[in-house]
Amino acid sequence: MLECKQTAKNSITRSLSASSVEQTYANFITCVDKNVQQKLKEQHEEVEFQSNLRKTMGDMIENYVCDDDELKDPEPVGDNYKTFRGNRVGVLFERDTSQIHLLHGFVSSEECAVLEKEVTGRLTRVGPDTEEGLKGLKGWQATIEPGEGGRTVTSIVRRIYDYANTVVNFGLKMDGQEGLTAVQLTPSTDGGETPDRYLPHCDGTCDGLKHTTGGKVSTMVIYCKSAEKGGAVNFRNAGLHFKPKEGDAVFYSYASHDETMDKGFTENSVCPLREGDTLFFQHSIRLGVDNNNPWTAFSK
């Protein structure tokens, strides 16, 4: 910028004719524009570098924490606790485009029993590369479609939307949404070589762009069984690693109020299981769906 200013000053000093001043002004604007573009490019490269560094470090940290069952659960941001229906909620991560909350006692043991009964005998084996499975999942999966499971399941799903609408201002509704997806993870099903796990993935898009109609904006994961060893949840780019207890739920949103998507902070995974089983029920919420335009009309 100083160079642009000095060049313009020298030109004006040499000549004050109208044409000369006009040309000097045009040259000054061009010079400033080039400088601004260069600065923006440098800032973009710095942001990309920091983002890639964060993700690389996230890989290293995840490999470490998955082997450590003694790590303490993270503290909420600035001791940011709140309550929902009388139960404690820890706000673990909070940004305009991404929030991660841990809800204690979101469902009762009786409600978990109903959910588990609903998928008994229906779980099918899926792998990270199978078309039917959730992105990155190696385990067992089944779906409780909307309307299945009676009043108990309906009540749980309504509770999910009640909570989601206290966090995001989208006026989210149950109409046209997908069902509850049950996920069961076990230590090993193929000779002890590769235990089940949920590989790092984003539930929606995590590119920092604007939301696409019908796309996902938040997810609730309800835990009904938690493994004795392994099975911890990782939000590696947010620096979070914890293991929800039975009845707890993890809520994370990945779109801001102006519908700008998260840029990777809500990428999540589940560590390989080493002892005991994990059973959770996942529900992703979409924005822009209804009964006339259900979730099946949009890409996964």
Short mmCIF file of N, CA and C in Angstrom, two decimals, residues 7-126:
data_model
loop_
_atom_site.label_atom_id
_atom_site.label_comp_id
_atom_site.label_asym_id
_atom_site.label_seq_id
_atom_site.Cartn_x
_atom_site.Cartn_y
_atom_site.Cartn_z
N THR A 7 4.14 6.08 -5.26
CA THR A 7 4.14 6.21 -6.72
C THR A 7 3.16 7.28 -7.17
N ALA A 8 1.96 7.29 -6.57
CA ALA A 8 0.96 8.30 -6.92
C ALA A 8 1.44 9.70 -6.54
N LYS A 9 2.08 9.82 -5.39
CA LYS A 9 2.58 11.11 -4.92
C LYS A 9 3.66 11.64 -5.87
N ASN A 10 4.55 10.78 -6.33
CA ASN A 10 5.60 11.19 -7.26
C ASN A 10 5.01 11.65 -8.58
N SER A 11 3.97 10.95 -9.05
CA SER A 11 3.35 11.32 -10.33
C SER A 11 2.70 12.68 -10.24
N ILE A 12 2.01 12.95 -9.14
CA ILE A 12 1.34 14.24 -8.96
C ILE A 12 2.36 15.36 -8.84
N THR A 13 3.48 15.07 -8.20
CA THR A 13 4.53 16.07 -8.05
C THR A 13 5.09 16.48 -9.42
N ARG A 14 5.20 15.55 -10.33
CA ARG A 14 5.75 15.83 -11.66
C ARG A 14 4.78 16.62 -12.52
N SER A 15 3.46 16.35 -12.38
CA SER A 15 2.49 17.04 -13.23
C SER A 15 1.14 17.12 -12.54
N LEU A 16 0.50 18.30 -12.63
CA LEU A 16 -0.83 18.49 -12.04
C LEU A 16 -1.89 18.67 -13.12
N SER A 17 -1.59 18.31 -14.35
CA SER A 17 -2.60 18.44 -15.41
C SER A 17 -3.74 17.48 -15.15
N ALA A 18 -4.93 17.84 -15.67
CA ALA A 18 -6.12 17.03 -15.43
C ALA A 18 -5.94 15.59 -15.91
N SER A 19 -5.35 15.45 -17.11
CA SER A 19 -5.17 14.11 -17.66
C SER A 19 -4.17 13.31 -16.85
N SER A 20 -3.12 14.00 -16.36
CA SER A 20 -2.11 13.32 -15.56
C SER A 20 -2.67 12.85 -14.22
N VAL A 21 -3.46 13.71 -13.58
CA VAL A 21 -4.07 13.34 -12.30
C VAL A 21 -5.03 12.18 -12.48
N GLU A 22 -5.80 12.21 -13.57
CA GLU A 22 -6.76 11.14 -13.84
C GLU A 22 -6.05 9.81 -14.03
N GLN A 23 -4.91 9.85 -14.79
CA GLN A 23 -4.15 8.63 -15.02
C GLN A 23 -3.50 8.13 -13.73
N THR A 24 -3.01 9.08 -12.93
CA THR A 24 -2.41 8.72 -11.64
C THR A 24 -3.42 8.04 -10.74
N TYR A 25 -4.65 8.56 -10.74
CA TYR A 25 -5.72 7.97 -9.92
C TYR A 25 -6.03 6.54 -10.37
N ALA A 26 -6.11 6.36 -11.70
CA ALA A 26 -6.40 5.02 -12.24
C ALA A 26 -5.28 4.04 -11.89
N ASN A 27 -4.02 4.52 -12.01
CA ASN A 27 -2.88 3.65 -11.67
C ASN A 27 -2.88 3.30 -10.18
N PHE A 28 -3.27 4.27 -9.35
CA PHE A 28 -3.32 4.05 -7.91
C PHE A 28 -4.35 2.98 -7.55
N ILE A 29 -5.53 3.08 -8.16
CA ILE A 29 -6.60 2.10 -7.91
C ILE A 29 -6.15 0.70 -8.33
N THR A 30 -5.49 0.62 -9.51
CA THR A 30 -5.01 -0.68 -10.00
C THR A 30 -3.98 -1.26 -9.04
N CYS A 31 -3.09 -0.41 -8.55
CA CYS A 31 -2.04 -0.84 -7.63
C CYS A 31 -2.63 -1.36 -6.33
N VAL A 32 -3.60 -0.60 -5.78
CA VAL A 32 -4.25 -1.00 -4.53
C VAL A 32 -4.99 -2.32 -4.71
N ASP A 33 -5.68 -2.45 -5.85
CA ASP A 33 -6.45 -3.67 -6.12
C ASP A 33 -5.54 -4.90 -6.15
N LYS A 34 -4.37 -4.76 -6.81
CA LYS A 34 -3.41 -5.87 -6.85
C LYS A 34 -2.91 -6.22 -5.46
N ASN A 35 -2.65 -5.19 -4.65
CA ASN A 35 -2.17 -5.42 -3.30
C ASN A 35 -3.22 -6.12 -2.44
N VAL A 36 -4.48 -5.69 -2.58
CA VAL A 36 -5.56 -6.29 -1.81
C VAL A 36 -5.73 -7.75 -2.19
N GLN A 37 -5.71 -8.03 -3.51
CA GLN A 37 -5.85 -9.41 -3.97
C GLN A 37 -4.72 -10.29 -3.44
N GLN A 38 -3.51 -9.75 -3.43
CA GLN A 38 -2.37 -10.51 -2.92
C GLN A 38 -2.51 -10.80 -1.45
N LYS A 39 -2.96 -9.78 -0.68
CA LYS A 39 -3.16 -9.97 0.76
C LYS A 39 -4.24 -11.01 1.02
N LEU A 40 -5.33 -10.95 0.27
CA LEU A 40 -6.41 -11.92 0.44
C LEU A 40 -5.93 -13.33 0.11
N LYS A 41 -5.11 -13.44 -0.94
CA LYS A 41 -4.57 -14.75 -1.31
C LYS A 41 -3.69 -15.30 -0.19
N GLU A 42 -2.85 -14.42 0.37
CA GLU A 42 -1.97 -14.85 1.46
C GLU A 42 -2.78 -15.28 2.68
N GLN A 43 -3.83 -14.51 3.00
CA GLN A 43 -4.67 -14.87 4.16
C GLN A 43 -5.38 -16.18 3.91
N HIS A 44 -5.87 -16.39 2.68
CA HIS A 44 -6.55 -17.65 2.35
C HIS A 44 -5.59 -18.83 2.49
N GLU A 45 -4.35 -18.64 2.00
CA GLU A 45 -3.36 -19.71 2.11
C GLU A 45 -3.03 -20.00 3.56
N GLU A 46 -3.00 -18.96 4.41
CA GLU A 46 -2.72 -19.15 5.82
C GLU A 46 -3.85 -19.91 6.50
N VAL A 47 -5.10 -19.56 6.15
CA VAL A 47 -6.25 -20.26 6.72
C VAL A 47 -6.24 -21.72 6.30
N GLU A 48 -5.94 -21.99 5.02
CA GLU A 48 -5.88 -23.35 4.53
C GLU A 48 -4.76 -24.13 5.23
N PHE A 49 -3.63 -23.46 5.42
CA PHE A 49 -2.51 -24.11 6.11
C PHE A 49 -2.89 -24.50 7.53
N GLN A 50 -3.52 -23.56 8.25
CA GLN A 50 -3.93 -23.83 9.62
C GLN A 50 -4.98 -24.94 9.68
N SER A 51 -5.91 -24.92 8.69
CA SER A 51 -6.94 -25.95 8.65
C SER A 51 -6.33 -27.33 8.41
N ASN A 52 -5.39 -27.41 7.46
CA ASN A 52 -4.73 -28.69 7.18
C ASN A 52 -3.89 -29.15 8.36
N LEU A 53 -3.23 -28.20 9.03
CA LEU A 53 -2.42 -28.54 10.19
C LEU A 53 -3.30 -29.08 11.31
N ARG A 54 -4.46 -28.42 11.51
CA ARG A 54 -5.39 -28.87 12.55
C ARG A 54 -5.87 -30.29 12.28
N LYS A 55 -6.17 -30.59 11.00
CA LYS A 55 -6.66 -31.92 10.66
C LYS A 55 -5.55 -32.96 10.79
N THR A 56 -4.32 -32.59 10.41
CA THR A 56 -3.21 -33.52 10.54
C THR A 56 -2.95 -33.85 12.01
N MET A 57 -2.95 -32.81 12.84
CA MET A 57 -2.77 -33.03 14.28
C MET A 57 -3.94 -33.82 14.84
N GLY A 58 -5.15 -33.59 14.29
CA GLY A 58 -6.32 -34.34 14.73
C GLY A 58 -6.16 -35.83 14.50
N ASP A 59 -5.56 -36.21 13.36
CA ASP A 59 -5.29 -37.62 13.08
C ASP A 59 -4.38 -38.22 14.15
N MET A 60 -3.31 -37.49 14.47
CA MET A 60 -2.34 -37.98 15.44
C MET A 60 -2.97 -38.10 16.83
N ILE A 61 -3.74 -37.09 17.21
CA ILE A 61 -4.37 -37.09 18.53
C ILE A 61 -5.40 -38.21 18.64
N GLU A 62 -6.17 -38.43 17.56
CA GLU A 62 -7.20 -39.47 17.59
C GLU A 62 -6.58 -40.85 17.82
N ASN A 63 -5.47 -41.12 17.13
CA ASN A 63 -4.80 -42.41 17.31
C ASN A 63 -4.35 -42.61 18.76
N TYR A 64 -3.97 -41.51 19.40
CA TYR A 64 -3.52 -41.60 20.79
C TYR A 64 -4.70 -41.78 21.75
N VAL A 65 -5.71 -40.92 21.63
CA VAL A 65 -6.80 -40.95 22.61
C VAL A 65 -7.64 -42.21 22.50
N CYS A 66 -7.69 -42.82 21.33
CA CYS A 66 -8.48 -44.05 21.18
C CYS A 66 -7.89 -45.20 22.00
N ASP A 67 -6.61 -45.10 22.33
CA ASP A 67 -5.97 -46.14 23.13
C ASP A 67 -5.95 -45.82 24.62
N ASP A 68 -6.52 -44.67 25.00
CA ASP A 68 -6.46 -44.23 26.40
C ASP A 68 -7.87 -44.14 26.96
N ASP A 69 -8.20 -45.09 27.86
CA ASP A 69 -9.53 -45.09 28.46
C ASP A 69 -9.58 -44.26 29.74
N GLU A 70 -8.47 -43.64 30.12
CA GLU A 70 -8.41 -42.89 31.36
C GLU A 70 -8.55 -41.38 31.16
N LEU A 71 -8.65 -40.94 29.90
CA LEU A 71 -8.78 -39.51 29.67
C LEU A 71 -10.10 -38.99 30.25
N LYS A 72 -10.05 -37.80 30.85
CA LYS A 72 -11.24 -37.21 31.44
C LYS A 72 -12.11 -36.57 30.36
N ASP A 73 -13.41 -36.53 30.62
CA ASP A 73 -14.32 -35.87 29.71
C ASP A 73 -14.01 -34.38 29.67
N PRO A 74 -14.24 -33.73 28.52
CA PRO A 74 -13.95 -32.30 28.42
C PRO A 74 -14.91 -31.46 29.26
N GLU A 75 -14.41 -30.31 29.71
CA GLU A 75 -15.26 -29.37 30.44
C GLU A 75 -16.00 -28.49 29.45
N PRO A 76 -17.23 -28.10 29.78
CA PRO A 76 -17.96 -27.19 28.90
C PRO A 76 -17.21 -25.87 28.72
N VAL A 77 -17.49 -25.19 27.62
CA VAL A 77 -16.85 -23.92 27.32
C VAL A 77 -17.19 -22.90 28.39
N GLY A 78 -16.17 -22.43 29.12
CA GLY A 78 -16.41 -21.43 30.16
C GLY A 78 -17.42 -21.86 31.20
N ASP A 79 -17.38 -23.17 31.59
CA ASP A 79 -18.37 -23.71 32.53
C ASP A 79 -19.80 -23.48 32.06
N ASN A 80 -19.99 -23.59 30.73
CA ASN A 80 -21.28 -23.30 30.13
C ASN A 80 -22.20 -24.51 30.22
N TYR A 81 -22.91 -24.59 31.33
CA TYR A 81 -23.92 -25.62 31.51
C TYR A 81 -25.30 -25.00 31.36
N LYS A 82 -26.24 -25.79 30.87
CA LYS A 82 -27.64 -25.38 30.90
C LYS A 82 -28.46 -26.62 31.20
N THR A 83 -29.77 -26.47 31.25
CA THR A 83 -30.62 -27.62 31.52
C THR A 83 -31.66 -27.77 30.43
N PHE A 84 -32.08 -29.02 30.24
CA PHE A 84 -33.17 -29.32 29.31
C PHE A 84 -34.04 -30.36 29.99
N ARG A 85 -35.27 -29.98 30.25
CA ARG A 85 -36.24 -30.85 30.95
C ARG A 85 -35.66 -31.39 32.26
N GLY A 86 -34.96 -30.52 32.96
CA GLY A 86 -34.44 -30.86 34.28
C GLY A 86 -33.12 -31.58 34.29
N ASN A 87 -32.56 -31.89 33.12
CA ASN A 87 -31.28 -32.59 33.05
C ASN A 87 -30.18 -31.65 32.57
N ARG A 88 -28.96 -31.94 33.00
CA ARG A 88 -27.82 -31.09 32.70
C ARG A 88 -27.34 -31.25 31.26
N VAL A 89 -26.98 -30.14 30.65
CA VAL A 89 -26.42 -30.12 29.29
C VAL A 89 -25.11 -29.36 29.32
N GLY A 90 -24.06 -29.98 28.82
CA GLY A 90 -22.77 -29.31 28.72
C GLY A 90 -22.54 -28.82 27.31
N VAL A 91 -22.28 -27.52 27.16
CA VAL A 91 -21.95 -26.95 25.85
C VAL A 91 -20.44 -27.09 25.67
N LEU A 92 -20.03 -28.08 24.90
CA LEU A 92 -18.61 -28.43 24.78
C LEU A 92 -17.88 -27.62 23.72
N PHE A 93 -18.61 -27.14 22.73
CA PHE A 93 -17.99 -26.40 21.64
C PHE A 93 -19.04 -25.45 21.08
N GLU A 94 -18.65 -24.22 20.81
CA GLU A 94 -19.64 -23.24 20.37
C GLU A 94 -19.02 -22.23 19.41
N ARG A 95 -19.47 -22.29 18.18
CA ARG A 95 -19.10 -21.31 17.15
C ARG A 95 -20.34 -20.99 16.34
N ASP A 96 -20.25 -19.97 15.49
CA ASP A 96 -21.41 -19.59 14.68
C ASP A 96 -21.91 -20.76 13.84
N THR A 97 -20.99 -21.50 13.24
CA THR A 97 -21.38 -22.58 12.32
C THR A 97 -21.38 -23.96 12.94
N SER A 98 -20.94 -24.08 14.19
CA SER A 98 -20.82 -25.42 14.78
C SER A 98 -20.96 -25.39 16.29
N GLN A 99 -21.82 -26.28 16.79
CA GLN A 99 -22.00 -26.44 18.22
C GLN A 99 -22.02 -27.93 18.56
N ILE A 100 -21.46 -28.26 19.72
CA ILE A 100 -21.44 -29.65 20.18
C ILE A 100 -21.87 -29.67 21.63
N HIS A 101 -22.96 -30.39 21.94
CA HIS A 101 -23.52 -30.43 23.28
C HIS A 101 -23.61 -31.87 23.77
N LEU A 102 -23.39 -32.07 25.07
CA LEU A 102 -23.58 -33.38 25.70
C LEU A 102 -24.76 -33.27 26.65
N LEU A 103 -25.83 -34.02 26.36
CA LEU A 103 -27.05 -33.99 27.15
C LEU A 103 -27.09 -35.21 28.07
N HIS A 104 -27.10 -34.99 29.36
CA HIS A 104 -27.14 -36.09 30.32
C HIS A 104 -28.59 -36.53 30.55
N GLY A 105 -28.79 -37.85 30.59
CA GLY A 105 -30.11 -38.38 30.89
C GLY A 105 -31.18 -37.98 29.90
N PHE A 106 -30.83 -37.96 28.62
CA PHE A 106 -31.80 -37.53 27.60
C PHE A 106 -32.94 -38.54 27.46
N VAL A 107 -32.63 -39.83 27.61
CA VAL A 107 -33.67 -40.87 27.59
C VAL A 107 -33.52 -41.74 28.82
N SER A 108 -34.61 -42.40 29.19
CA SER A 108 -34.60 -43.29 30.35
C SER A 108 -34.21 -44.71 29.92
N SER A 109 -33.91 -45.56 30.90
CA SER A 109 -33.59 -46.96 30.60
C SER A 109 -34.79 -47.66 29.98
N GLU A 110 -35.98 -47.28 30.40
CA GLU A 110 -37.20 -47.87 29.83
C GLU A 110 -37.35 -47.48 28.35
N GLU A 111 -37.04 -46.25 28.04
CA GLU A 111 -37.13 -45.81 26.64
C GLU A 111 -36.07 -46.51 25.79
N CYS A 112 -34.89 -46.68 26.36
CA CYS A 112 -33.85 -47.42 25.63
C CYS A 112 -34.28 -48.85 25.35
N ALA A 113 -34.97 -49.46 26.31
CA ALA A 113 -35.44 -50.83 26.13
C ALA A 113 -36.42 -50.92 24.96
N VAL A 114 -37.27 -49.90 24.83
CA VAL A 114 -38.23 -49.87 23.71
C VAL A 114 -37.49 -49.72 22.39
N LEU A 115 -36.51 -48.83 22.35
CA LEU A 115 -35.73 -48.63 21.12
C LEU A 115 -34.99 -49.90 20.72
N GLU A 116 -34.37 -50.53 21.71
CA GLU A 116 -33.60 -51.75 21.43
C GLU A 116 -34.52 -52.87 20.93
N LYS A 117 -35.68 -53.00 21.55
CA LYS A 117 -36.63 -54.04 21.14
C LYS A 117 -37.07 -53.81 19.69
N GLU A 118 -37.21 -52.55 19.33
CA GLU A 118 -37.69 -52.20 17.99
C GLU A 118 -36.74 -52.67 16.89
N VAL A 119 -35.44 -52.76 17.19
CA VAL A 119 -34.47 -53.13 16.16
C VAL A 119 -33.92 -54.55 16.35
N THR A 120 -34.38 -55.24 17.39
CA THR A 120 -33.93 -56.62 17.61
C THR A 120 -34.27 -57.49 16.41
N GLY A 121 -33.26 -58.17 15.87
CA GLY A 121 -33.47 -59.05 14.71
C GLY A 121 -33.46 -58.31 13.38
N ARG A 122 -33.31 -56.99 13.42
CA ARG A 122 -33.35 -56.22 12.17
C ARG A 122 -31.98 -55.64 11.79
N LEU A 123 -31.01 -55.72 12.68
CA LEU A 123 -29.70 -55.14 12.40
C LEU A 123 -28.98 -55.91 11.30
N THR A 124 -28.43 -55.21 10.35
CA THR A 124 -27.69 -55.83 9.26
C THR A 124 -26.25 -55.31 9.25
N ARG A 125 -25.36 -56.15 8.74
CA ARG A 125 -23.95 -55.81 8.73
C ARG A 125 -23.63 -54.82 7.61
N VAL A 126 -22.90 -53.75 7.92
CA VAL A 126 -22.49 -52.78 6.91
C VAL A 126 -21.01 -52.47 7.10
#
